[in-house]
mmCIF file of C-alpha atoms and ligand atoms in Angstrom:
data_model
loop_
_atom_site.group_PDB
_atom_site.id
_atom_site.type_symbol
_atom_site.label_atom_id
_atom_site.label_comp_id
_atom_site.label_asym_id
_atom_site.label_seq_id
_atom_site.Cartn_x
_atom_site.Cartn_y
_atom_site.Cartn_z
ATOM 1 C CA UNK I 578 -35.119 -3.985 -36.415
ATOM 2 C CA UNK I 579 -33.108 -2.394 -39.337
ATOM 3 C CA UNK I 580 -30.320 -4.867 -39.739
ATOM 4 C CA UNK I 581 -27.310 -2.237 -40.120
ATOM 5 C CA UNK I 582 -28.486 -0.866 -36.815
ATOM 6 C CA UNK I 583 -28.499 -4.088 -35.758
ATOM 7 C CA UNK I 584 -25.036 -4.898 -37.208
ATOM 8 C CA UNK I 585 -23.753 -1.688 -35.025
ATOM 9 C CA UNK I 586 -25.107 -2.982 -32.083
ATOM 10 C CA UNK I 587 -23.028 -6.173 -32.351
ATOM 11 C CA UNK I 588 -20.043 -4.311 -33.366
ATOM 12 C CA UNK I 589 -20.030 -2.220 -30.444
ATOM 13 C CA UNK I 590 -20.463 -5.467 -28.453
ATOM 14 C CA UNK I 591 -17.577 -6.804 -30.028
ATOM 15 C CA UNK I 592 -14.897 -3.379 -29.482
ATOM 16 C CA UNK I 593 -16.498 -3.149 -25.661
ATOM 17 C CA UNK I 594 -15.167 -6.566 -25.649
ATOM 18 C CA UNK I 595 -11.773 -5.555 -27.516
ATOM 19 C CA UNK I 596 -11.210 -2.967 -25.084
ATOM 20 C CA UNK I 597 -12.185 -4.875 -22.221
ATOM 21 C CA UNK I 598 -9.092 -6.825 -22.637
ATOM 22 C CA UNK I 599 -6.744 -4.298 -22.105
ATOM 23 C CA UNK I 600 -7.051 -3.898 -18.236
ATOM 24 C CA UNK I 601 -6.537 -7.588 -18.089
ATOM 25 C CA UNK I 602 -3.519 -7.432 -19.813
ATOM 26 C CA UNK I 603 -2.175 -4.917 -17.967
ATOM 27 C CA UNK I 604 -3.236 -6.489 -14.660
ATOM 28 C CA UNK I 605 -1.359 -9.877 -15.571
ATOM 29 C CA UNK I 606 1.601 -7.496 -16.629
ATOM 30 C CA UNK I 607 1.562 -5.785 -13.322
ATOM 31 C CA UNK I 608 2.885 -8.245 -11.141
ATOM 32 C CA UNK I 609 5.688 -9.078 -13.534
ATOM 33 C CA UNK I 610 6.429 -5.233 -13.805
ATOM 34 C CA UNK I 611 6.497 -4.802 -10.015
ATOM 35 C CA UNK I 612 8.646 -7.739 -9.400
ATOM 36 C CA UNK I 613 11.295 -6.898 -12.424
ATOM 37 C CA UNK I 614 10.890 -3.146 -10.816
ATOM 38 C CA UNK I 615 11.949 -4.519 -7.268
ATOM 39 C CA UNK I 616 14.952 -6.498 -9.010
ATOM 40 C CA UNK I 617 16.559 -3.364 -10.583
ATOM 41 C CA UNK I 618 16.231 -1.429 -7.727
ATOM 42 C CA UNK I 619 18.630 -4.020 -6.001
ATOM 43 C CA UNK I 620 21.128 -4.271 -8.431
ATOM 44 C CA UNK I 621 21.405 -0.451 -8.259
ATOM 45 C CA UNK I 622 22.027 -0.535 -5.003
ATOM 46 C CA UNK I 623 24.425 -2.877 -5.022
ATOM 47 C CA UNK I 624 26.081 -0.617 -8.079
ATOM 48 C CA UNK I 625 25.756 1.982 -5.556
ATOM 49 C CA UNK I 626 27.223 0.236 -2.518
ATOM 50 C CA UNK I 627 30.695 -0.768 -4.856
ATOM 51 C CA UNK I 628 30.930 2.801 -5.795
ATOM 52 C CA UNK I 629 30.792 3.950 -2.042
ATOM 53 C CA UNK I 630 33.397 0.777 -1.359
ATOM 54 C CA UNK I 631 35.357 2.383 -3.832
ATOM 55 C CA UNK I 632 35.184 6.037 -2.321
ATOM 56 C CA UNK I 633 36.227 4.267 1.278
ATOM 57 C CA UNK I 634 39.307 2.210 -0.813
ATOM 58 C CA UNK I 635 40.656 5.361 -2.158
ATOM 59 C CA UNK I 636 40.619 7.416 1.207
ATOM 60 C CA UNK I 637 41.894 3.973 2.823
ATOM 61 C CA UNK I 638 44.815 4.114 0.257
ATOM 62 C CA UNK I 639 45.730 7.930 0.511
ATOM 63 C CA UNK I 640 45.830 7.414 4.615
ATOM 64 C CA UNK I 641 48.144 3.806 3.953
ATOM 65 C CA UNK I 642 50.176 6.248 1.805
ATOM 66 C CA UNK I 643 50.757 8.942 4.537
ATOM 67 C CA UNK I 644 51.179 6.308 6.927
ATOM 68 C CA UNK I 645 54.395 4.970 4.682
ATOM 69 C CA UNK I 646 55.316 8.723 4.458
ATOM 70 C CA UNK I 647 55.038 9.213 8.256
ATOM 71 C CA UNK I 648 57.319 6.008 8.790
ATOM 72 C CA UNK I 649 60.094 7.084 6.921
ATOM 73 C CA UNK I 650 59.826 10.615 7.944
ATOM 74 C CA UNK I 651 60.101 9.127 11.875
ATOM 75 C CA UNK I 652 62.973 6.876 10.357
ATOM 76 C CA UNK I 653 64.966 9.862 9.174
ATOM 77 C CA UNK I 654 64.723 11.737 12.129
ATOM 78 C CA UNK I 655 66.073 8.668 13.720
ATOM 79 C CA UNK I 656 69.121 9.390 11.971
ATOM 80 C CA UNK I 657 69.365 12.736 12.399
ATOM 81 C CA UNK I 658 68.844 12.404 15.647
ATOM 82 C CA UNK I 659 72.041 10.766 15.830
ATOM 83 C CA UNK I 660 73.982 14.060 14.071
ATOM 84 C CA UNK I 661 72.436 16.878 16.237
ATOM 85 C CA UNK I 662 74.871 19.303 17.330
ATOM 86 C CA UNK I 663 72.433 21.546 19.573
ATOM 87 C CA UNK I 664 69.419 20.895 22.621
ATOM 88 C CA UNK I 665 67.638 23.460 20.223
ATOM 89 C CA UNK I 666 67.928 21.017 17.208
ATOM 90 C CA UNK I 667 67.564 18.294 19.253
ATOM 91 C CA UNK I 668 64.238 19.737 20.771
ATOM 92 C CA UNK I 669 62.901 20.745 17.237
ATOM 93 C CA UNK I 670 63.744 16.769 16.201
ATOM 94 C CA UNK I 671 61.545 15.694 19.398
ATOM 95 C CA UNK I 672 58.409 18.213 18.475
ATOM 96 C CA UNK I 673 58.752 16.837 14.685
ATOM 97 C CA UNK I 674 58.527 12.929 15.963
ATOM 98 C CA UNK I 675 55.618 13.764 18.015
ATOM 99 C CA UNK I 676 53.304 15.143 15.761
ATOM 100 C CA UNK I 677 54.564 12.443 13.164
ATOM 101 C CA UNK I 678 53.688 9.768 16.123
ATOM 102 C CA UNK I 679 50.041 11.567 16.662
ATOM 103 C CA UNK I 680 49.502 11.640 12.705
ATOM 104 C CA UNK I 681 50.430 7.798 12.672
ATOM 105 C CA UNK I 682 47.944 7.408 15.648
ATOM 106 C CA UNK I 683 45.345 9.605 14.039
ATOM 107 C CA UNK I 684 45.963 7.378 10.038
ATOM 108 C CA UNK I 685 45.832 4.085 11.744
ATOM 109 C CA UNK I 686 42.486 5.092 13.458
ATOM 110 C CA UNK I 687 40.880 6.190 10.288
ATOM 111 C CA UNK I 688 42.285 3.676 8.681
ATOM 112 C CA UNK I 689 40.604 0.850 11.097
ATOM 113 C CA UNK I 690 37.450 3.126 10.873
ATOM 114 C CA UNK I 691 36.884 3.323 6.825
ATOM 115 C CA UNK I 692 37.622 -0.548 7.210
ATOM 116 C CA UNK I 693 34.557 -0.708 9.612
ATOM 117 C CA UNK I 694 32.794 1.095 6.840
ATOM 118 C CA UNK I 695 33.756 -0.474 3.752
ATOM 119 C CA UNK I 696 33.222 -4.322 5.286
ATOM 120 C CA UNK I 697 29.645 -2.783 6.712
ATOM 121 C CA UNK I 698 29.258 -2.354 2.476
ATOM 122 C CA UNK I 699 30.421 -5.793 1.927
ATOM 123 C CA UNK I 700 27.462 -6.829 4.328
ATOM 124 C CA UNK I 701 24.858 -5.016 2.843
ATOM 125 C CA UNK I 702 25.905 -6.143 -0.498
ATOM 126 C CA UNK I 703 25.968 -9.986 0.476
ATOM 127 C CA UNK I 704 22.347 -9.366 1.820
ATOM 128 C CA UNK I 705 21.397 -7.448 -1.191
ATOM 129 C CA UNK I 706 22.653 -10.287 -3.247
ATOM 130 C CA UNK I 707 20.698 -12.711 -1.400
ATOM 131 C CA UNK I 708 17.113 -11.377 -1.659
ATOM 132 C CA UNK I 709 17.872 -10.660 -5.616
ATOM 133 C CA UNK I 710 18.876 -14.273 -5.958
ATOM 134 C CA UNK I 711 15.590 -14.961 -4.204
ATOM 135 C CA UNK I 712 13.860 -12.330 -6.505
ATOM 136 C CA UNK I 713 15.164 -13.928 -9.656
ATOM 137 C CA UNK I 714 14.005 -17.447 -8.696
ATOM 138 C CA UNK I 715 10.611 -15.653 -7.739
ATOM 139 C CA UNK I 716 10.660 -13.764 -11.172
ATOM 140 C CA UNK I 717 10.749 -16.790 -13.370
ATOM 141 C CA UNK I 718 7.867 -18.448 -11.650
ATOM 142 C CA UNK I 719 5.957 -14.563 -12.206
ATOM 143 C CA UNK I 720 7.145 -14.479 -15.896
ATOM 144 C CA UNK I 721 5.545 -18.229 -16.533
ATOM 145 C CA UNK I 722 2.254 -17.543 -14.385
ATOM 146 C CA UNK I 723 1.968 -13.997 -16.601
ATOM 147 C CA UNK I 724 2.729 -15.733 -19.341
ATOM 148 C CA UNK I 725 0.182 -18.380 -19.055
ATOM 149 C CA UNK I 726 -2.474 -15.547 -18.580
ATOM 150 C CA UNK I 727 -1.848 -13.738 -21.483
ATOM 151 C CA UNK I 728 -1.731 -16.561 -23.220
ATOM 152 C CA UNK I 729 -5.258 -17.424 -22.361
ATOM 153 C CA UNK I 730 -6.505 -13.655 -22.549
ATOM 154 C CA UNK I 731 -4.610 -13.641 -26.302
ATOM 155 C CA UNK I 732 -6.858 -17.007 -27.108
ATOM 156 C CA UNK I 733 -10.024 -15.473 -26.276
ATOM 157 C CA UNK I 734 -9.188 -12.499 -27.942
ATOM 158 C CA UNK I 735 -8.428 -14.233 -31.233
ATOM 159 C CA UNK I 736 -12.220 -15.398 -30.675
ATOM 160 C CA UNK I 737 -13.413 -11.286 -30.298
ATOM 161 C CA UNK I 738 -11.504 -10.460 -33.334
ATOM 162 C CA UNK I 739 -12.646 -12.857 -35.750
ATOM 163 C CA UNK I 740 -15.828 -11.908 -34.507
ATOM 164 C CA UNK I 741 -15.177 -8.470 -35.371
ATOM 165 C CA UNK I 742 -13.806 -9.673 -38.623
ATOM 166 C CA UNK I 743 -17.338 -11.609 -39.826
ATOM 167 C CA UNK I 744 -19.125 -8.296 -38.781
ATOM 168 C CA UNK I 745 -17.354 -6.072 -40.151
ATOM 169 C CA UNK I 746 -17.347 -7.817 -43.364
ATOM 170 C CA UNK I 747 -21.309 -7.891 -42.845
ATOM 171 C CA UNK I 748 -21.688 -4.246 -42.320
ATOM 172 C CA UNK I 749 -22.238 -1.536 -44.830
ATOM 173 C CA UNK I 750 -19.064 1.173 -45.456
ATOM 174 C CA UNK I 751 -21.421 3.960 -44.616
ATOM 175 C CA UNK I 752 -22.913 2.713 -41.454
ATOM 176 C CA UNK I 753 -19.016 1.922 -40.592
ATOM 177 C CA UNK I 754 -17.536 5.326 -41.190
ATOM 178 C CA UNK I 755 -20.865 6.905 -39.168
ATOM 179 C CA UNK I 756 -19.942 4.467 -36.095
ATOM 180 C CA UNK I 757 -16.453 5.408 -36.332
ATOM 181 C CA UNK I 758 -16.651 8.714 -36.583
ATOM 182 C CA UNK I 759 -18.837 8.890 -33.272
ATOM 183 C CA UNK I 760 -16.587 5.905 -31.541
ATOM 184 C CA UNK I 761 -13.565 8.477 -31.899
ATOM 185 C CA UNK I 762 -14.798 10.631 -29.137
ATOM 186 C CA UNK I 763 -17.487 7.930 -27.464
ATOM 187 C CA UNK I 764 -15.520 5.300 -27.095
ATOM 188 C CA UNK I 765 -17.747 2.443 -25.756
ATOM 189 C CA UNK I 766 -20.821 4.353 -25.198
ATOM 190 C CA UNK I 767 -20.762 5.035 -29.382
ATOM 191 C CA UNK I 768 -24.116 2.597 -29.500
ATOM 192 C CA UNK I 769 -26.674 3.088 -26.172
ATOM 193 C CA UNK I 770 -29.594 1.847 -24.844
ATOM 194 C CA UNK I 771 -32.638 4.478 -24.337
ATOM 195 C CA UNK I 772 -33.887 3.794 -20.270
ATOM 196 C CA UNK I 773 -37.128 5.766 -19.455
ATOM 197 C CA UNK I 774 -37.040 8.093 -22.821
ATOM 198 C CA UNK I 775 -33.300 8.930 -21.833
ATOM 199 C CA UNK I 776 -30.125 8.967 -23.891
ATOM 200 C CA UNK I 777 -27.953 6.498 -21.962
ATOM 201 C CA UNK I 778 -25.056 8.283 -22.944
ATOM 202 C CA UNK I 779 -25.710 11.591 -22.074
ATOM 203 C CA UNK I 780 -29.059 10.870 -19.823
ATOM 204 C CA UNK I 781 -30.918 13.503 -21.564
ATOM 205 C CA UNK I 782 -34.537 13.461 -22.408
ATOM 206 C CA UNK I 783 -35.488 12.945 -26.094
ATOM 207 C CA UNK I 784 -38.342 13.961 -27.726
ATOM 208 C CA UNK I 785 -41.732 11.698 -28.149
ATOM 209 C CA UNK I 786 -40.905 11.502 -31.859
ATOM 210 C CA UNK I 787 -37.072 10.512 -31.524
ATOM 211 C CA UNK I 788 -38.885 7.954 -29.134
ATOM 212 C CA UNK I 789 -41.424 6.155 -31.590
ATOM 213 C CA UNK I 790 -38.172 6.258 -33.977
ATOM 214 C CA UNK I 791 -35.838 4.754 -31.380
ATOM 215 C CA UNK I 792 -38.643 2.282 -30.486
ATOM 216 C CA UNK I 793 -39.372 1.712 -34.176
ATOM 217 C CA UNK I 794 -35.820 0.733 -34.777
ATOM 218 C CA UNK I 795 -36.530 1.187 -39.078
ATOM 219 C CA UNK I 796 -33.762 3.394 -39.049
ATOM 220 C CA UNK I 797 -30.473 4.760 -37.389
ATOM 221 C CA UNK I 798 -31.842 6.907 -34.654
ATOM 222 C CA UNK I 799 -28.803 9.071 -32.783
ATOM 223 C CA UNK I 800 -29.529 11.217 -29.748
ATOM 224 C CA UNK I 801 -30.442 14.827 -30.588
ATOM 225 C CA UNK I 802 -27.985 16.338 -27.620
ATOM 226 C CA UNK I 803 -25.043 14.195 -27.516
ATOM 227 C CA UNK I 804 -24.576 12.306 -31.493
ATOM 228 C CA UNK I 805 -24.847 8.885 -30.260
ATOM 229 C CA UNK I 806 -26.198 5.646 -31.626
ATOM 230 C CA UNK I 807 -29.713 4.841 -29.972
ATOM 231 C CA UNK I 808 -31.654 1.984 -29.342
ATOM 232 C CA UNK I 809 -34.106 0.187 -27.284
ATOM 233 C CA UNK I 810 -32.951 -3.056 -24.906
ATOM 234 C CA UNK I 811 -36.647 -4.121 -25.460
ATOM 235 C CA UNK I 812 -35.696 -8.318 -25.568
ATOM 236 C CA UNK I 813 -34.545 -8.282 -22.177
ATOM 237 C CA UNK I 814 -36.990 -5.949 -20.035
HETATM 238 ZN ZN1 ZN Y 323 -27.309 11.518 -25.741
#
């Protein structure tokens, strides 16, 4: 076989390899990802549950401030009640306490119902706490088992590349920039095997001659339809 054919046969080994790392990589990320995903998600609720306490606290504080209001409007009337002159004042006085009395009634209600709210909040939040301390603990034992992975993907990737590194200082410039020109758009089908007089890239026929040249192997052979490296798997069949 021509030996920079041969040389691009390897080196498309080796990048199919390269590349092959990636999903692994990403799989041994995913975990982590999903876990760290899970955590913020938590604390944003909890961010979001303190804002809402908030809201409750401030509505909570402008009813406690009516309330005082209320009080000393009912004191004052007390007083007055003390100076009326006429039943027509006096019965004005009465109507006055009694819708003071039903807005005191009506505050101290709302008031015990955004407490029932805002210490529902304080729940959630305790819980919410609790599975993120759980999720943190978890997290650290995800982060060292990813970490261990990659570690061991990186190691055998090391191995590809100075693999890559020996061939590529083996293989000739022109051969290079003709495999990378192709690999741009082929990816890892730049170099193929012919099966049954077919392109195993694109799966189209070739011609008898392009066959005896494939099966030859004296040259670089590419496929007539598609651009791509050929070459025949003959050691293994
Ligand atoms: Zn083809």
């Amino acid at each position: 076989m021509n030996k920079h054919l041969k040389q691009l046969i390897d080196l498309a080994e080796v990048d199919k390899k390269i590349d092959a790392f990636e999903p692994q990589i990403e799989e041994a990320n995913y975990n982590y990802e999903v876990a760290l995903a899970k955590t913020k998600s938590i604390e944003s609720d909890i961010e979001n549950l303190n804002n809402e306490i908030k809201e409750e606290d401030l509505k909570k504080a402008k009813n406690e401030l009516h309330l005082a209001e209320l009080s000393q409007k009912l004191e004052e009337n007390t007083k007055k009640s003390s100076e009326v002159k006429t039943e027509r004042e006096m019965k004005s006085l009465q109507l006055e306490e009694e819708i003071a009395k039903e807005q005191v009634t009506f505050a101290n209600e709302e008031i015990a119902r955004l407490e029932k709210i805002i210490d529902a909040k304080k729940e959630q939040i305790e819980l919410a706490k609790k599975s993120l301390e759980e999720l943190t603990e978890k997290l650290v034992s995800v982060k060292a088992d990813v970490d261990e992975k990659l570690a061991s993907i990186n190691e055998e990737r090391q191995k590809v590349f100075v693999e890559k590194e020996k061939l590529l200082a083996q293989v000739n410039q022109k051969g290079l920039a003709f495999y990378q020109k192709i690999r741009r758009w082929a990816k890892n089908s730049t170099v193929v095997p012919v099966e049954d007089q077919a392109c195993m890239g694109c799966h189209m026929i070739i011609s008898d001659k392009i066959y005896a040249d494939v099966i030859k192997a004296e040259d670089i052979t590419t496929c007539p339809h598609c651009g791509r490296i050929l070459y025949m798997k003959a050691a293994e069949e």
